[in-house]
Coordinates of C-alpha atoms in Angstrom, one line a residue:
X271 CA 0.0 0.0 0.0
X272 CA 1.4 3.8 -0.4
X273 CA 2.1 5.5 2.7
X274 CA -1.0 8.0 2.4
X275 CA -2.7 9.7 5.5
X276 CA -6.1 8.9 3.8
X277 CA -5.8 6.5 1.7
X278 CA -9.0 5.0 2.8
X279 CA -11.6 6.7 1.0
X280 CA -13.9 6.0 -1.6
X281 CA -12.8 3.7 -4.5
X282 CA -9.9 3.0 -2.3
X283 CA -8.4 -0.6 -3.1
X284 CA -7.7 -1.4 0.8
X285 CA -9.8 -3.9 3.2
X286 CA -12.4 -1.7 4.4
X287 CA -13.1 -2.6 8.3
X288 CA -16.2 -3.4 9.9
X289 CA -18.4 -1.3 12.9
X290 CA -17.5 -3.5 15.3
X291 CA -13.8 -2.6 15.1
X292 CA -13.9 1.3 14.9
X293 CA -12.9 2.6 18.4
X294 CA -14.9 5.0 20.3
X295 CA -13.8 8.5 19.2
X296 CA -15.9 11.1 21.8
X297 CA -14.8 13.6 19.0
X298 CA -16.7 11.8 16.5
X299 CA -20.1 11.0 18.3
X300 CA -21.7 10.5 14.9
X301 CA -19.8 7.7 14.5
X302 CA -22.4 6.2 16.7
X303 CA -24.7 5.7 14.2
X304 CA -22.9 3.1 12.4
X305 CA -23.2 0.4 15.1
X306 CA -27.0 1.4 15.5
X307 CA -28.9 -0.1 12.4
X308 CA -32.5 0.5 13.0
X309 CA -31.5 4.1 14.1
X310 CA -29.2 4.5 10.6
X311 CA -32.3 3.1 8.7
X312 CA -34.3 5.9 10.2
X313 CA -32.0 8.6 9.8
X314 CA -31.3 7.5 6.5
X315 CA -34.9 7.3 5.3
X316 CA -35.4 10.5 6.5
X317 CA -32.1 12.6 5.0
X318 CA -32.3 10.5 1.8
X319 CA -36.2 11.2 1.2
X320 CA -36.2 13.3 -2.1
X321 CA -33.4 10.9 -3.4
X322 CA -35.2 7.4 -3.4
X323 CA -38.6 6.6 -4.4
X324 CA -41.2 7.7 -2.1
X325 CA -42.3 4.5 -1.8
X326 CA -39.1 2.8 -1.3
X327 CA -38.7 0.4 1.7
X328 CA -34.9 1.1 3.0
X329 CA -32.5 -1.5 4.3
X330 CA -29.4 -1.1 4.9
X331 CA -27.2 -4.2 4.6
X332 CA -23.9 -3.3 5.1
X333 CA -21.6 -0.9 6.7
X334 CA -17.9 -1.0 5.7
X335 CA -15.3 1.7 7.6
X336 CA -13.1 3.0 4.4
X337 CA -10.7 5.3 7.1
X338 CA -10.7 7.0 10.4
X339 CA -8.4 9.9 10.9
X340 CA -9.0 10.2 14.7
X341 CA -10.8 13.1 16.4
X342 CA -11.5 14.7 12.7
X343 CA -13.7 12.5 10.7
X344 CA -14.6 9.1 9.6
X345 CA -15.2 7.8 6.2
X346 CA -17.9 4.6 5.6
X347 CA -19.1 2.9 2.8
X348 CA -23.1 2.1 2.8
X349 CA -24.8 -0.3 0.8
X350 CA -28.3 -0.1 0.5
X351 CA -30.7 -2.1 -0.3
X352 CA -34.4 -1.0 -1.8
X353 CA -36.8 -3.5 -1.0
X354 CA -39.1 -4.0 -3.8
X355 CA -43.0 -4.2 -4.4
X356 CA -44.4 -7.6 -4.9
X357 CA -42.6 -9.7 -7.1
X358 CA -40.3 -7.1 -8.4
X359 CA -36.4 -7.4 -7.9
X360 CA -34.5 -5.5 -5.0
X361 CA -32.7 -2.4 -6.0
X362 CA -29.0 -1.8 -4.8
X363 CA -27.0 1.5 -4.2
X364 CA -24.0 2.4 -2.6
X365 CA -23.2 5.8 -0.5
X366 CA -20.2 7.2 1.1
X367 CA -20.8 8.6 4.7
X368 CA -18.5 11.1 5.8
X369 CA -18.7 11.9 9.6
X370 CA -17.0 15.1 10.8
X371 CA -15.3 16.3 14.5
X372 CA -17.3 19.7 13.6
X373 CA -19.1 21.4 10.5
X374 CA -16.8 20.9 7.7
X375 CA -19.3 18.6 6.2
X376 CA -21.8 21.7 5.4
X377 CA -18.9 23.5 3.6
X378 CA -17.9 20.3 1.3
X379 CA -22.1 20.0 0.8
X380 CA -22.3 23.3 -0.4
X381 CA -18.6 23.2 -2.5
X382 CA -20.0 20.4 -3.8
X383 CA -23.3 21.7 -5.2
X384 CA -21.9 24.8 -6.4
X385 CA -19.2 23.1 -8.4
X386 CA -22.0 20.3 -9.7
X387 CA -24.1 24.0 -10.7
X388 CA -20.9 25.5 -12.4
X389 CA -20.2 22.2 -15.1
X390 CA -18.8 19.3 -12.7
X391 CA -22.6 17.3 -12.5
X392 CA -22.7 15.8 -16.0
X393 CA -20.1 15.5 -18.6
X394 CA -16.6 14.6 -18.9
X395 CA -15.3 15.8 -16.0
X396 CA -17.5 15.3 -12.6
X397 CA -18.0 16.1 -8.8
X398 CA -19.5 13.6 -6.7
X399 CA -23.0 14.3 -6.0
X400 CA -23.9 15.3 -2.4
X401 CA -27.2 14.0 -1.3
X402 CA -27.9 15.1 2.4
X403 CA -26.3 16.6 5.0
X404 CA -27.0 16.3 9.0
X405 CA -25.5 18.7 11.1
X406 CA -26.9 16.6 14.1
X407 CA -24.0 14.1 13.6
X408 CA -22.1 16.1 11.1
X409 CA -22.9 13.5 8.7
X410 CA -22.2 14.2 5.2
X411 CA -24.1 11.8 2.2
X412 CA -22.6 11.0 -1.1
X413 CA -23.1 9.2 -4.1
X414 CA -21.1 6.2 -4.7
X415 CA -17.9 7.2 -7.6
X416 CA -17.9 4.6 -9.9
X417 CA -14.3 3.7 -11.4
X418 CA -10.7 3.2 -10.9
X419 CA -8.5 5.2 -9.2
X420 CA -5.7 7.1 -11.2
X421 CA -3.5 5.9 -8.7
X422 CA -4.6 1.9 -9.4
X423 CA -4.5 2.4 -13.1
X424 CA -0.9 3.8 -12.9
X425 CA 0.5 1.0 -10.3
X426 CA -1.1 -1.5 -13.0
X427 CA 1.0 -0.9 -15.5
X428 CA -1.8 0.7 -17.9
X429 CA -0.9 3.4 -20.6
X430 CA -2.2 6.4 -19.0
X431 CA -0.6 8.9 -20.7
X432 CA -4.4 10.0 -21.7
X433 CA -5.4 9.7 -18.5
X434 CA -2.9 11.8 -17.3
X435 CA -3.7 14.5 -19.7
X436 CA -7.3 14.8 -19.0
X437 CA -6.5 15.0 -15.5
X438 CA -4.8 18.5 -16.4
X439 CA -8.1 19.2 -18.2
X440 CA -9.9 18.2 -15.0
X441 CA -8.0 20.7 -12.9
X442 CA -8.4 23.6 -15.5
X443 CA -12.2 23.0 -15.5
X444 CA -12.0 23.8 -11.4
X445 CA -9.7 26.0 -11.8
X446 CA -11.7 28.1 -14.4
X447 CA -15.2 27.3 -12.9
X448 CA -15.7 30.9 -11.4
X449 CA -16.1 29.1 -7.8
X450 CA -15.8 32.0 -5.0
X451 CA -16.7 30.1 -2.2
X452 CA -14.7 28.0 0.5
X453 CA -12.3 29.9 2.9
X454 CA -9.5 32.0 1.7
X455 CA -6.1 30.1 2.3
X456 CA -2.9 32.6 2.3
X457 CA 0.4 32.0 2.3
X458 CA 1.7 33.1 5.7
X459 CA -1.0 30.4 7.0
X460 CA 0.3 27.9 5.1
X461 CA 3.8 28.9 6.4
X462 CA 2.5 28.7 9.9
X463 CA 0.9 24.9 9.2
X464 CA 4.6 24.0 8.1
X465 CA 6.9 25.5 11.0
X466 CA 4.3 23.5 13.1
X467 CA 5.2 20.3 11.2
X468 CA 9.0 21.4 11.3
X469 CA 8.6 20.9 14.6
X470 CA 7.1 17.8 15.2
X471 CA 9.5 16.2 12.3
X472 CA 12.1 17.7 14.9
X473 CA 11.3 14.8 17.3
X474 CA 11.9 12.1 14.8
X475 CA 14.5 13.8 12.7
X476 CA 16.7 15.9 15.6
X477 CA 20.0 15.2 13.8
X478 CA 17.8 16.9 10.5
X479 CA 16.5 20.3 12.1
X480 CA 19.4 22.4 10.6
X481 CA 17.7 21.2 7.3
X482 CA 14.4 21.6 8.2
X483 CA 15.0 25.0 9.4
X484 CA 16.8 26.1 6.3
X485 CA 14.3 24.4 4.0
X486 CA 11.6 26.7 5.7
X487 CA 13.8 29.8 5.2
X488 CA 14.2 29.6 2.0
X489 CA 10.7 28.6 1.2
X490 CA 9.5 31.7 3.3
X491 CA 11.8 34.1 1.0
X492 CA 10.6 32.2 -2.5
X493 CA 6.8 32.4 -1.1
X494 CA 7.1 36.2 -0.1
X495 CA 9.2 37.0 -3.4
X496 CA 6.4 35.0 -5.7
X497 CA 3.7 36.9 -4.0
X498 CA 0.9 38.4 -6.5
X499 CA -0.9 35.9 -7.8
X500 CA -4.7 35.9 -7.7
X501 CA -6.7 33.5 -5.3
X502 CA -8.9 30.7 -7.0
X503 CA -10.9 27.6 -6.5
X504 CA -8.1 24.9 -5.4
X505 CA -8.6 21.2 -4.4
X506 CA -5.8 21.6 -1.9
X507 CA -5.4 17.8 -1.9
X508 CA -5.3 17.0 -5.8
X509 CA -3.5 13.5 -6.2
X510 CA -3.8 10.7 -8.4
X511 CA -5.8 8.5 -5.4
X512 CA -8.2 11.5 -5.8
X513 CA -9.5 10.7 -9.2
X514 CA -11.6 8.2 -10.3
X515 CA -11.8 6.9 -13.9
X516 CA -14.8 5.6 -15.8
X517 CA -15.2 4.8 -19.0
X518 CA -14.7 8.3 -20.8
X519 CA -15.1 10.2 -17.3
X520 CA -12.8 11.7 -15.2
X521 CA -14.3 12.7 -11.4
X522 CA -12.6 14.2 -8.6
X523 CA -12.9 12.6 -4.8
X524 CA -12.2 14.6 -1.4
X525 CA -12.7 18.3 -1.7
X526 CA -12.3 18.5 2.6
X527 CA -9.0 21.3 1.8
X528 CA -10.8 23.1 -1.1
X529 CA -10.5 26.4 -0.4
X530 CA -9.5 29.6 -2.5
X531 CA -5.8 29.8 -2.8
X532 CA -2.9 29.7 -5.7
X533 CA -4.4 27.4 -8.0
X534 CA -0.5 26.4 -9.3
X535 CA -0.6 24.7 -5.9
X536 CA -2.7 21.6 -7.3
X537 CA -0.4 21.1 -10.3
X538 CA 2.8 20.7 -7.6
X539 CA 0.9 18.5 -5.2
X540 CA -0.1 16.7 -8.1
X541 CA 3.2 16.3 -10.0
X542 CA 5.1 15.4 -6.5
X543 CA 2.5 12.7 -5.5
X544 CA 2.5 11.3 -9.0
X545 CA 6.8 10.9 -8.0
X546 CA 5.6 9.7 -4.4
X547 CA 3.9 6.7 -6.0
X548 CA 7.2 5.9 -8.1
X549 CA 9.2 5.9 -4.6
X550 CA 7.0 3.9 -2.1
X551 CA 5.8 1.0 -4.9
X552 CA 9.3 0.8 -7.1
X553 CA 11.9 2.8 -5.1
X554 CA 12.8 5.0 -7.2
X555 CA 11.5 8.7 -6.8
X556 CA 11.9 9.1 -10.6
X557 CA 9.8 6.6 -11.9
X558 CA 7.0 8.4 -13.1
X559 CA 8.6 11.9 -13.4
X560 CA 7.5 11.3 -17.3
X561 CA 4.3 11.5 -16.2
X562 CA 5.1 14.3 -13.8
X563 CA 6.7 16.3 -17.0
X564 CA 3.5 15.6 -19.1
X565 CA 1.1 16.2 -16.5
X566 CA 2.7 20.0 -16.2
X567 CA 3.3 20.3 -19.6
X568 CA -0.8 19.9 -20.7
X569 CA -2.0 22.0 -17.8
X570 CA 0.7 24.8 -18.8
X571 CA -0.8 24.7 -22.5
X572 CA -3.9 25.7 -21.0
X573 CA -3.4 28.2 -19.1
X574 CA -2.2 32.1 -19.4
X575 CA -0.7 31.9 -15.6
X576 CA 1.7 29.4 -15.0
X577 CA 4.7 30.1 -13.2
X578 CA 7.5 27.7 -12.8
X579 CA 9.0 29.4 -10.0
X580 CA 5.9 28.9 -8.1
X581 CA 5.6 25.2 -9.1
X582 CA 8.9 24.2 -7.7
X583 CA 7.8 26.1 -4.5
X584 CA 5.1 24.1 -4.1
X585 CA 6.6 20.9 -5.0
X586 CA 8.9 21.5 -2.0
X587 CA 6.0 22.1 0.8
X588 CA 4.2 18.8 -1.1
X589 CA 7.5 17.3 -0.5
X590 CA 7.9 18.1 2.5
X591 CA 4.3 17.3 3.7
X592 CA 4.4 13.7 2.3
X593 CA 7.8 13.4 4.6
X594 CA 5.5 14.7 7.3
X595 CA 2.9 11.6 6.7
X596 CA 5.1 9.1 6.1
X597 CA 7.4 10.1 9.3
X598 CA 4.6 11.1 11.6
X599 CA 1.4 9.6 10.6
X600 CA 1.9 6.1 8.9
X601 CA 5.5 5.0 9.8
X602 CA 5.4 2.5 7.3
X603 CA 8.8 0.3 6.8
X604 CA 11.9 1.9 6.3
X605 CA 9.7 5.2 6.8
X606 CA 13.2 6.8 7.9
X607 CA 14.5 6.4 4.3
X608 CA 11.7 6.9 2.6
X609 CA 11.0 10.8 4.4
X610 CA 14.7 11.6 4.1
X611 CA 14.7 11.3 0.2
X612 CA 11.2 13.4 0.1
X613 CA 13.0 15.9 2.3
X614 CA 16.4 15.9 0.1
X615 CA 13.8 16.4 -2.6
X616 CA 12.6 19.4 -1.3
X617 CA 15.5 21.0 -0.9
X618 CA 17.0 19.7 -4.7
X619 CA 13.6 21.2 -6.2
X620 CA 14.2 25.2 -4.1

């Protein structure tokens, strides 16, 4: 598996777990719900009213956890089952629940209609649809993704080349989708987030603080000298586990970081996760940096504002936050060596 701190979405590949298993999390009191049938029945009936047939008799057969990020939310897969009229067959659907620590869920909701409003609902490129919302349990409704992961497709051994290309298509439509809502990210918060992870890496890297400190430094004078640019709809978390492929479409998964920042962001955290994969499944960093190169290259053709500058910034903060997962929040095997080449990396791209 890559070391990913959520890989266990939707469309994720991994063993989902059951109910039973999830701990109690008193910062995630929805999560109640999901070892409480009868009352997720009812609560589903009820949020999920305009969405089935009125006269639709709603079971719910199974409950599968698909990740837990503890005290900030919880990811589940529903299957549903529509029991039918006499002698007509039983109707199946599948749902992912999202249950937040706070309110986020009613700001993805809402991102997620608007984008659905602004060309992301039908067509080539896609948003999945959200269905209901409870701020009760901060409990956030989705419809299923059909598909493959990017990601799985890649690892594979498929020609993706395409796919890679419409992916930069995917993230000019949201970049050019006239989106103002979501909070405005800057860069001095974004500075703040990483001397907080600088110092946490500190306690697992001590011999490596010089470097971390210097890393910081000079991405605090490249951010401050590449100031300018104008604020826009960014999925914050754009990677190839977040896009699902189907047939001829192309739809994007997790918009919990959208927000309104430097849209170049995306193509770096994008272009360095695309290298991640290379590095934790074939050890080699460079792997897919063909891939990287072509994903860049069709995005920049599409676009009046592209700055390479700002690129390699970003690929260093993506570089450095994937050292921050791998050292801090998965610790998968040799998770030393693996976060010491992202954070060489960094500094090789400034």
């Amino acid at each position: 598996m890559t070391v990913k701190e959520e890989n266990l979405l939707a469309n994720t590949e991994a063993a989902p777990i059951e109910p039973d298993a999830l701990p109690l999390d008193p910062a995630l009191p929805g999560t109640a719900l999901l070892h409480q049938p009868t009352e997720l029945r009812k609560i589903l009936s009820q949020l999920l009213a305009d969405w089935l047939d009125p006269e639709a008799n709603l079971l719910v057969s199974r409950v599968a956890i698909r990740h837990v990020a503890p005290g900030k939310r919880c990811s589940a897969e529903l299957e549903l089952t529509l029991g039918p009229e006499m002698g007509a067959p039983a109707d199946h659907r599948r749902l992912l629940a999202k249950i937040y620590s706070e309110d986020q869920g009613a700001k993805v909701y809402e991102t997620l209609r608007e984008l659905r409003c602004r060309g992301f609902g039908t067509g080539r490129y896609t948003a999945p649809q959200p269905l209901a919302y409870d701020p009760a349990r901060h409990l956030l409704l989705l419809d299923w993704v059909e598909g493959d992961l990017l990601s799985s497709l890649m690892l594979a051994s498929s020609d993706v080349s395409q796919r890679i290309e419409e992916a930069a298509a995917w993230l000019l439509s949201l970049h050019t989708c006239g989106v103002t809502s979501g909070r405005r990210y800057t860069f001095s918060r974004h500075l703040h987030t990483l001397n907080i992870w600088r110092q946490l890496l500190t306690e697992v890297f001590p011999e490596d603080e010089h470097r971390m400190s210097e890393l910081l430094g000079w991405i605090e004078e490249r951010g401050l000298a590449l100031s300018g640019w104008t604020p826009g709809p960014t999925h914050r978390d754009f990677s190839p586990e977040h896009l699902v492929v189907h047939s001829d479409q192309l739809a994007g998964l997790d918009f919990d970081e959208f927000c309104q920042y430097d849209p170049l962001f995306d193509v770096a955290h994008f272009a360095a996760h695309l290298r991640f994969l290379g590095l934790t499944y074939f050890g080699s960093l460079r792997r897919f940096d063909w891939l990287a190169d072509r994903f860049q290259a069709s995005y920049k053709a599409g676009t009046q504002d592209y700055s390479t500058e700002r690129v390699c910034l970003y690929e260093a903060i993506s570089y450095f936050k994937l050292a921050r997962i791998v050292a801090l929040a998965e610790r998968p095997k040799a998770w030393k060596e693996i976060a010491a080449v992202l954070l060489r990396e960094a500094l090789r791209v400034l």
